[in-house]
CSV table of C-alpha atoms in Angstrom, one decimal:
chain,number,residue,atom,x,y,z
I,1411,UNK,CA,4.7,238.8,183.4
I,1412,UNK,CA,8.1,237.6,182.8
I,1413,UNK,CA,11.2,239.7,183.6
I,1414,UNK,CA,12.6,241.3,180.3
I,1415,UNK,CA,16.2,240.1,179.0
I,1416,UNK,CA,17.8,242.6,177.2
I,1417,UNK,CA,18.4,241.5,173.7
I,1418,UNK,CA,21.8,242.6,172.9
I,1419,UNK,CA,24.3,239.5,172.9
I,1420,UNK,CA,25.3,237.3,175.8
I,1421,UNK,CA,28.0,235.0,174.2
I,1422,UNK,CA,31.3,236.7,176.0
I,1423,UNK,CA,28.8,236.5,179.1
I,1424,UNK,CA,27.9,232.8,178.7
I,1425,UNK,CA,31.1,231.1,177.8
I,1426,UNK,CA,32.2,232.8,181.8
I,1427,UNK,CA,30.0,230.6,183.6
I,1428,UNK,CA,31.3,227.7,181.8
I,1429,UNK,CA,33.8,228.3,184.3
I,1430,UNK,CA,31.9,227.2,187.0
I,1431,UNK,CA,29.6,224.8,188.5
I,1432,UNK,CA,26.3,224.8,186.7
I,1433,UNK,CA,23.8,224.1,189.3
I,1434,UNK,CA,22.4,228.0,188.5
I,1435,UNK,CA,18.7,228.9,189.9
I,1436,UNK,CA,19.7,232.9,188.1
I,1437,UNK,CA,23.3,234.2,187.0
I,1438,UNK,CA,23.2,237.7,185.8
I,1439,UNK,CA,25.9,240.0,184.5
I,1440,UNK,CA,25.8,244.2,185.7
I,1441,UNK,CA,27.4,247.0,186.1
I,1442,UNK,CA,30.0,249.4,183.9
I,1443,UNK,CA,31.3,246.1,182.1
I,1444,UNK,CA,28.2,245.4,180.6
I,1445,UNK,CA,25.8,248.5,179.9
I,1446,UNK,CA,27.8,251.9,178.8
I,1447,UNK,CA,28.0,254.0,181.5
I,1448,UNK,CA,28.5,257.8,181.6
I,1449,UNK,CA,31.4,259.9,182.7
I,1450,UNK,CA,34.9,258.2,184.2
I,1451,UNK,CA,34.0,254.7,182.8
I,1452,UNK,CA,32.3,255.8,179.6
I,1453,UNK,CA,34.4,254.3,176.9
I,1454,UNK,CA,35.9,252.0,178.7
I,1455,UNK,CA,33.7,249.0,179.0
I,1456,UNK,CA,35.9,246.8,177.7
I,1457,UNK,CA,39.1,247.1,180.5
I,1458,UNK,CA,36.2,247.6,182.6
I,1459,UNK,CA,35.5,244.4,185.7
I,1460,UNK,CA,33.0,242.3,184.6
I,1461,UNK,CA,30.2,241.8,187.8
I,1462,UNK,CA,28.0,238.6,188.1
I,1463,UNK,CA,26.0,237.3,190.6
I,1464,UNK,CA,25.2,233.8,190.9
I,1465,UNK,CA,22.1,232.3,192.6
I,1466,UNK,CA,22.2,228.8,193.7
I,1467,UNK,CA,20.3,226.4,195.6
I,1468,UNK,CA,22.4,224.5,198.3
I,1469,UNK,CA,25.7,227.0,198.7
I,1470,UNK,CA,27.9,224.5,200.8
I,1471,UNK,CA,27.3,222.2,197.9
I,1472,UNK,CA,28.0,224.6,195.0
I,1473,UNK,CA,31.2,226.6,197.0
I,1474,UNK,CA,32.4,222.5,197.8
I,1475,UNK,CA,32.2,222.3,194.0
I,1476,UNK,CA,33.7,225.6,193.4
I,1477,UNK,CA,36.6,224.7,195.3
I,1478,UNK,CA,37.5,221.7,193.1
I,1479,UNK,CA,37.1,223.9,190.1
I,1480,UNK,CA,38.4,227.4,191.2
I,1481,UNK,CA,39.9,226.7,194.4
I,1482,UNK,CA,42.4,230.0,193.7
I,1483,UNK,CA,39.6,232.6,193.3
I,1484,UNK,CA,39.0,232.1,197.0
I,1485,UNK,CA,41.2,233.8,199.7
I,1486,UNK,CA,42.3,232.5,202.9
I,1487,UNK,CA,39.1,231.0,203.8
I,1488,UNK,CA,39.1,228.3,201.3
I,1489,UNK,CA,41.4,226.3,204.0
I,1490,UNK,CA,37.7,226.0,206.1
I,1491,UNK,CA,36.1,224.6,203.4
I,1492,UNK,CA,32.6,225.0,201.9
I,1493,UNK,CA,30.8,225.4,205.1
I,1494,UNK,CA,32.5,228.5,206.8
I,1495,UNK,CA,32.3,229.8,203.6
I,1496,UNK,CA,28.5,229.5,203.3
I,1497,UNK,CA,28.6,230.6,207.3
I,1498,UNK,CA,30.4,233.9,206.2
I,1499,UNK,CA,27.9,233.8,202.8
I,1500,UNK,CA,25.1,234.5,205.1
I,1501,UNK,CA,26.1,237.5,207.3
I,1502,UNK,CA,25.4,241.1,205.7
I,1503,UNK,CA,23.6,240.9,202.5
I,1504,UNK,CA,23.6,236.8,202.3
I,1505,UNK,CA,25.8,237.3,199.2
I,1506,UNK,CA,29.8,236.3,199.1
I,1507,UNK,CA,31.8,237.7,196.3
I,1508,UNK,CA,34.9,236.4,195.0
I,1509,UNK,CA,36.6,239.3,193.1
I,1510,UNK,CA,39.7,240.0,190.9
I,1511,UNK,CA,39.4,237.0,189.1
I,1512,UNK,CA,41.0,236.9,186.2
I,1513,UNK,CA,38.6,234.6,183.1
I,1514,UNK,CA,38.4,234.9,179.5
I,1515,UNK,CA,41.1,237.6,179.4
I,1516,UNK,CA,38.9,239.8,181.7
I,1517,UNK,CA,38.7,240.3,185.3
I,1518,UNK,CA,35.6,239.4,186.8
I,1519,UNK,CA,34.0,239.4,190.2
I,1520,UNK,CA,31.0,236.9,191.3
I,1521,UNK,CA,29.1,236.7,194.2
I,1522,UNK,CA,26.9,233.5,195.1
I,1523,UNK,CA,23.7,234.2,196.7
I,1524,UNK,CA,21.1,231.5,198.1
I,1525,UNK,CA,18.2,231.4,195.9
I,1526,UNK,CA,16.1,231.5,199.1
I,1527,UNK,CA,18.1,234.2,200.4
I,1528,UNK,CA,17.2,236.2,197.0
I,1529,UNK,CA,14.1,235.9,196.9
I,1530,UNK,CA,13.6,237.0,200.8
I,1531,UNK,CA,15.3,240.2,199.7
I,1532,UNK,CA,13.6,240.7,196.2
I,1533,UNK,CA,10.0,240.5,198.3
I,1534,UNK,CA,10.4,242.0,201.7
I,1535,UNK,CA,13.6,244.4,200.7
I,1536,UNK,CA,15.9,242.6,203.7
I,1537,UNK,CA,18.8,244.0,202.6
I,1538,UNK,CA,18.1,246.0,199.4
I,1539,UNK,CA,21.5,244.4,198.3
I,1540,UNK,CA,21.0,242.0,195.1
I,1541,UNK,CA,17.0,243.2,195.0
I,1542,UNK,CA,18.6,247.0,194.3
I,1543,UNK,CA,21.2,245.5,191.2
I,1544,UNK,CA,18.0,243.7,190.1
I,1545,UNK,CA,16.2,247.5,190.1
I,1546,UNK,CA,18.1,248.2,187.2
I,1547,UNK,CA,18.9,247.1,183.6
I,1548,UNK,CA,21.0,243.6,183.9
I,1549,UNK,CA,21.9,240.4,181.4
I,1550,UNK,CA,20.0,238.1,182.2
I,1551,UNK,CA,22.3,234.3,181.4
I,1552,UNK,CA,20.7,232.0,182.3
I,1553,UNK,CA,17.4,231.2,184.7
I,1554,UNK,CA,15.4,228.4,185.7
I,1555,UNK,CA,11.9,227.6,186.1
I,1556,UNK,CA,11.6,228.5,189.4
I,1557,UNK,CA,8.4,230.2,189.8
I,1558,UNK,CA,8.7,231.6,193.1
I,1559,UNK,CA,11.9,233.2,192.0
I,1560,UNK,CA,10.3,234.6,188.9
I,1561,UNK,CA,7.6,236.2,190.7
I,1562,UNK,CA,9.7,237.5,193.3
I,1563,UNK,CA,11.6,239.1,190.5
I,1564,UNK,CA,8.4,240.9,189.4
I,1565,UNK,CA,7.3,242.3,192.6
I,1566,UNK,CA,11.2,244.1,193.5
I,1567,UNK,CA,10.3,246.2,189.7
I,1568,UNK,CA,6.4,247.4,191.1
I,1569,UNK,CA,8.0,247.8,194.6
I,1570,UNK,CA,10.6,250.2,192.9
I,1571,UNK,CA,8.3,251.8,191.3
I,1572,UNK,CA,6.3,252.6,194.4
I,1573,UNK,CA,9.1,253.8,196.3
I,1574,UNK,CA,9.9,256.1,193.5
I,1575,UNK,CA,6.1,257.1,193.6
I,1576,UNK,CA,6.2,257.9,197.1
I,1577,UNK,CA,9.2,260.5,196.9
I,1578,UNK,CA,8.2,261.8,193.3
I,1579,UNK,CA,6.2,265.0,193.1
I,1580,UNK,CA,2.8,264.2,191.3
I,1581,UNK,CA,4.1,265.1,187.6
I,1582,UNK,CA,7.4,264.2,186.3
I,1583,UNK,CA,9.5,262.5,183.3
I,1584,UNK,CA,10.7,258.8,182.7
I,1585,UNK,CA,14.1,259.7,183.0
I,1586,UNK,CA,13.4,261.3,186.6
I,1587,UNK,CA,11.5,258.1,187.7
I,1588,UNK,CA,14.5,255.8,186.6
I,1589,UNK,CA,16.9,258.3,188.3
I,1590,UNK,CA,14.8,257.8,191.6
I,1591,UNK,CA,14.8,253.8,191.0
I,1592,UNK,CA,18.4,253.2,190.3
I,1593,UNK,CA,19.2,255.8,193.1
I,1594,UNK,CA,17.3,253.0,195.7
I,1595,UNK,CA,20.3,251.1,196.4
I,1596,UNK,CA,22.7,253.8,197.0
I,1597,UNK,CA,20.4,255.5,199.4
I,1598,UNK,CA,22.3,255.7,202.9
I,1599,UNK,CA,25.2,253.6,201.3
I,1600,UNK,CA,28.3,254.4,203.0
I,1601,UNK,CA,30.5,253.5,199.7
I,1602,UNK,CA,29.0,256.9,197.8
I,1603,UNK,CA,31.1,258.9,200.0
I,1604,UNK,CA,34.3,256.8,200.1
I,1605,UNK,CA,34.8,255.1,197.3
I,1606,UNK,CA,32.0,255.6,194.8
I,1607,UNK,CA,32.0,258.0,191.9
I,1608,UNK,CA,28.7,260.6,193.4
I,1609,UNK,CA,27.3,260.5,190.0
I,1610,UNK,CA,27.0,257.3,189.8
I,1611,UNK,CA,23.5,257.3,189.2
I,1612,UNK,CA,23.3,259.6,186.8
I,1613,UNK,CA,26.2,257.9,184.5
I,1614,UNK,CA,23.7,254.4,185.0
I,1615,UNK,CA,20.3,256.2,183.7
I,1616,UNK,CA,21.5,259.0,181.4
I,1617,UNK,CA,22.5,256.3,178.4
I,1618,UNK,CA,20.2,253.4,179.2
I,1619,UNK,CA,16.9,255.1,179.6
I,1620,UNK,CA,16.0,252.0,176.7
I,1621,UNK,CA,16.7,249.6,179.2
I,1622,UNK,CA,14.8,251.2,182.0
I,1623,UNK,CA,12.0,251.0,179.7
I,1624,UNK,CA,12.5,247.8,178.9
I,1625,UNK,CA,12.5,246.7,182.5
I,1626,UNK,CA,9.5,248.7,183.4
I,1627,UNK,CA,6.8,250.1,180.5
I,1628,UNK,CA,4.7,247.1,180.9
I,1629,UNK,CA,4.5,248.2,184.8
I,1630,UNK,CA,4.0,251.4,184.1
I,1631,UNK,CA,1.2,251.0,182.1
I,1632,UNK,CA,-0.4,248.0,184.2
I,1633,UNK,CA,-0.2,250.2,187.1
I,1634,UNK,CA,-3.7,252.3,188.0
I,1635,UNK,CA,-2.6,255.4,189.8
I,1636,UNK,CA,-0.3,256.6,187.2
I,1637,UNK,CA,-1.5,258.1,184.0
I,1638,UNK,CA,1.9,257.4,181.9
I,1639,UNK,CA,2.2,259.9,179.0
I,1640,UNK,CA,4.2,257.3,176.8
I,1641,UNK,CA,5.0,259.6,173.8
I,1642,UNK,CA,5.3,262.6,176.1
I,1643,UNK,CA,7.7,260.7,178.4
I,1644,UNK,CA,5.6,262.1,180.9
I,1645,UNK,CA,4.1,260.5,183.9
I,1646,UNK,CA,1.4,261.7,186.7
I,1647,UNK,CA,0.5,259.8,190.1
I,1648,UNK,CA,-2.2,260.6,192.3
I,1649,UNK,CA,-0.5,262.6,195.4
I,1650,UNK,CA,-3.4,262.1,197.8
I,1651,UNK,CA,-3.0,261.0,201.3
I,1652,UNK,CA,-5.4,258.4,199.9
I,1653,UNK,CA,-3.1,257.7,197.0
I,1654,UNK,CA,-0.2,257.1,199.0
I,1655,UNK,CA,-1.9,255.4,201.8
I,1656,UNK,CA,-2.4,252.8,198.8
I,1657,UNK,CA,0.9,253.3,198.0
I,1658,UNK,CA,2.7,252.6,201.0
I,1659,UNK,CA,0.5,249.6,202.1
I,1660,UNK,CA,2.1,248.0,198.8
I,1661,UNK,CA,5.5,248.5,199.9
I,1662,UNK,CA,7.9,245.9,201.0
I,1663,UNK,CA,7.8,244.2,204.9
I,1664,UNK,CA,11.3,245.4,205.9
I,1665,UNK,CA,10.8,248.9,204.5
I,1666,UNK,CA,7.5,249.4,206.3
I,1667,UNK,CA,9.2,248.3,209.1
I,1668,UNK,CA,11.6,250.8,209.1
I,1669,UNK,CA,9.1,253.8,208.6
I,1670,UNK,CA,6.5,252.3,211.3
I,1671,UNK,CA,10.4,252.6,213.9
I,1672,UNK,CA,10.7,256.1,212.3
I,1673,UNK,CA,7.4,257.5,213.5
I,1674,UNK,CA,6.3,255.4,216.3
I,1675,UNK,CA,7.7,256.7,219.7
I,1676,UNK,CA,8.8,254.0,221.6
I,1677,UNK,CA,6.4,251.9,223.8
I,1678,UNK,CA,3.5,252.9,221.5
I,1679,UNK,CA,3.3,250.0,219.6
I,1680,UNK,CA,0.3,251.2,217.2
I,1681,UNK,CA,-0.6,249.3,214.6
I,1682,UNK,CA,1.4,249.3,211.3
I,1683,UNK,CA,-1.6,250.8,209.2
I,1684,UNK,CA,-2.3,252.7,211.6
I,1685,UNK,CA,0.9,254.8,211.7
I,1686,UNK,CA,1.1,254.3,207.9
I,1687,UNK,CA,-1.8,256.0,207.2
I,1688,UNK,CA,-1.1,259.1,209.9
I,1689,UNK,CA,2.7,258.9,207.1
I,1690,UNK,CA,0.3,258.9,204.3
I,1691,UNK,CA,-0.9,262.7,205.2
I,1692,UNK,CA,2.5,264.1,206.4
I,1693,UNK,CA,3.9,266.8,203.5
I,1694,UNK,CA,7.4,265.0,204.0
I,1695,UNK,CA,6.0,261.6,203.3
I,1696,UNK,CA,8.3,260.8,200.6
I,1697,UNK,CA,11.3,262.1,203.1
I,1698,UNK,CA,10.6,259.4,205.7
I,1699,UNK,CA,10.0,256.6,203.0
I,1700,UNK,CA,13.7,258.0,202.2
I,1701,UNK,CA,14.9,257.5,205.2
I,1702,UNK,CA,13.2,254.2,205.8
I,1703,UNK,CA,15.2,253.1,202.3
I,1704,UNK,CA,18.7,254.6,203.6
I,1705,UNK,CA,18.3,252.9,206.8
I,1706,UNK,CA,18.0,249.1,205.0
I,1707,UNK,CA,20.7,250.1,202.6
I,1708,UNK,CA,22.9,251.2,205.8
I,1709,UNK,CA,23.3,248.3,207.5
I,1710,UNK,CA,24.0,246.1,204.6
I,1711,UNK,CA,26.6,247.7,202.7
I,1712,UNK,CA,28.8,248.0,205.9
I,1713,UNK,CA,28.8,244.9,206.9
I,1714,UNK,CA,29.0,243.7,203.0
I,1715,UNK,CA,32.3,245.5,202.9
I,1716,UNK,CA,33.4,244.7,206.2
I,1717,UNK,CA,32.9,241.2,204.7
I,1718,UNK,CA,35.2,241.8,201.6
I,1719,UNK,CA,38.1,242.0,203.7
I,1720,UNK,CA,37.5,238.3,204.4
I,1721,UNK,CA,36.5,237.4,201.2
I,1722,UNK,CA,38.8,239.1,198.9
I,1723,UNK,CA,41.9,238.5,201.2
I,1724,UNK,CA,44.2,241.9,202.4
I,1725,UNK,CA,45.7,242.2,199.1
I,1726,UNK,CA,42.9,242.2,197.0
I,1727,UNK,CA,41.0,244.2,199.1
I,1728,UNK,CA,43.1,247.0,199.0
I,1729,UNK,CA,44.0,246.5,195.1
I,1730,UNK,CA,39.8,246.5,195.0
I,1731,UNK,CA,39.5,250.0,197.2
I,1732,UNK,CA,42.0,251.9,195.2
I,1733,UNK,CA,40.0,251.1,192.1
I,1734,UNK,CA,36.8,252.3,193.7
I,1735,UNK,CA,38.6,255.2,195.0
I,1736,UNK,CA,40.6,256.6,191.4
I,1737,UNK,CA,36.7,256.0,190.1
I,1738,UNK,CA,35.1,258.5,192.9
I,1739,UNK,CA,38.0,261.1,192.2
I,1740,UNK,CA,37.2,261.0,188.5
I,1741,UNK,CA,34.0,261.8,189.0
I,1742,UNK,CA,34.6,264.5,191.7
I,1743,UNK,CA,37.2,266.2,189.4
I,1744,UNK,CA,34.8,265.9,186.5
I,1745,UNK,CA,32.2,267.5,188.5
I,1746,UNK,CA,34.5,270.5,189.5
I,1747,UNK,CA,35.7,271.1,186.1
């Protein structure tokens, strides 16, 4: 099954990453810049950043590239050259963002990933860091044939979808499975209380349910323990400790990890399916698969931002946080009003 790309126009997209090195393995664009978002940035997608991520095979070679080519979106660090760059690349989420970049008469950020790196997180959930953007509708640029990447990029969408299962009561609508999906990434994300607008993922779902069903229908209806109610926007999943037994055996390495450290005292050391199954009958199942979620999504977006400090240089940094934060008030003084 190939990964949907959403048909509306890429051109503006495109003609950005004719401003860089074109050794691509997957360059996507997301965020408030490209799908309409509800709330403090509806209306404004067009003064809004535009957000790509770039996947590339050898990073020293493409940042060495990069250099010649953009050498002023880097900060400080470009004086170490493409090495320390990659060496910084690979701490946190694996990803390094260049952002405030002015292109096209926009401003944009990027972030270059590893395709190996990506496709580590897309399988196993390392950092639920580019897997979770990839959880939720995105313009697709340009991709190659890389088959191990493309079926990477399947399994993240069923793994969502499990997740979402396994904190879902057993009857519910489309819109509350896509809420549960894009809320993924966020879960245990330090940013949502300093310096992201809390309603975040409503304002993502709320006006691209379309493109959540884009991403996911064929899925849904593939998928044998949910009876999906397509004209009803309904959907029903077997709630079984059986069911989710199932359930949680399909979910990512890292993740089960995490849920096996949750419930297994120390110096136990039972095995994985063994403690999975005892999650399997526990009423707050879909609490400790929560928690297992928020703990990945922890550690990777404080170190990520830690990161941006580097990355983005003093001044951008703190140009970058005061956006972020006039964002999370908007939405805070929405909410009370």
């Amino acid at each position: 099954m190939a990964l949907p790309v959403l048909s509306s126009s890429a051109v503006k997209f495109r003609r950005v990453l004719a401003h860089f090195p074109q050794e691509l393995s997957l360059a996507f664009a997301y965020g408030s810049g490209v799908f309409r978002q509800a709330g403090a940035s509806a209306g404004h997608g067009e003064n809004n950043m535009l957000d790509f991520v770039f996947a590339v095979d050898d990073s020293v070679t493409w940042h060495m590239m990069n250099l010649l080519k953009n050498r002023s979106h880097y900060s400080f660090l470009k004086v170490f050259g493409p090495k320390q760059i990659n060496s910084i690349q690979n701490y946190g989420a694996g990803i390094y963002y260049n952002t405030l970049v002015p292109c096209n008469g926009r401003m944009i950020k990027y972030g270059v990933i590893s395709t190996d790196t990506l496709i580590d997180d897309l399988l196993h959930w390392k950092t639920l860091y580019v897997a979770g953007r990839l959880q939720k509708p995105v313009k697709i640029l340009t991709q190659n044939e890389n088959s191990k990447l493309q079926a990477a990029l399947v399994s993240n969408l069923k793994s969502a979808v499990t997740a979402a299962f396994l904190m879902l009561p057993e009857s519910f609508s489309e819109e509350d499975l896509y809420m549960q999906i894009a809320g993924l990434s966020y879960s245990g994300d330090f940013r949502m209380v300093i310096g992201e607008d809390r309603l975040k993922v409503q304002n993502i779902v709320k006006p691209n349910v379309p493109h959540f069903q884009k991403l996911y229908s064929n899925i849904l209806q593939d998928c044998p323990q949910v009876v999906y109610k397509h004209h009803l926007g309904r959907l029903e999943i077997d709630k079984s400790p059986e069911g989710q037994f199932t359930q949680l055996m399909a979910l990512p390495r890292t993740l089960q990890q995490k849920i096996t450290s949750l419930v297994d005292p120390p110096g136990k050391n039972r095995d994985v399916e063994e403690i999975l199954l005892q999650v399997a009958h526990d009423p707050d199942c879909g609490f400790v698969v929560h928690q297992g979620i928020s703990g990945i999504v922890r550690s990777s977006s404080i170190v990520q931002t830690a990161k941006t400090i580097l990355t983005a240089g003093p001044k951008k940094s703190v140009t970058y946080s005061m956006k972020k934060l006039y964002k999370m008030t908007k939405g805070w003084l929405r909410k009370t009003s």
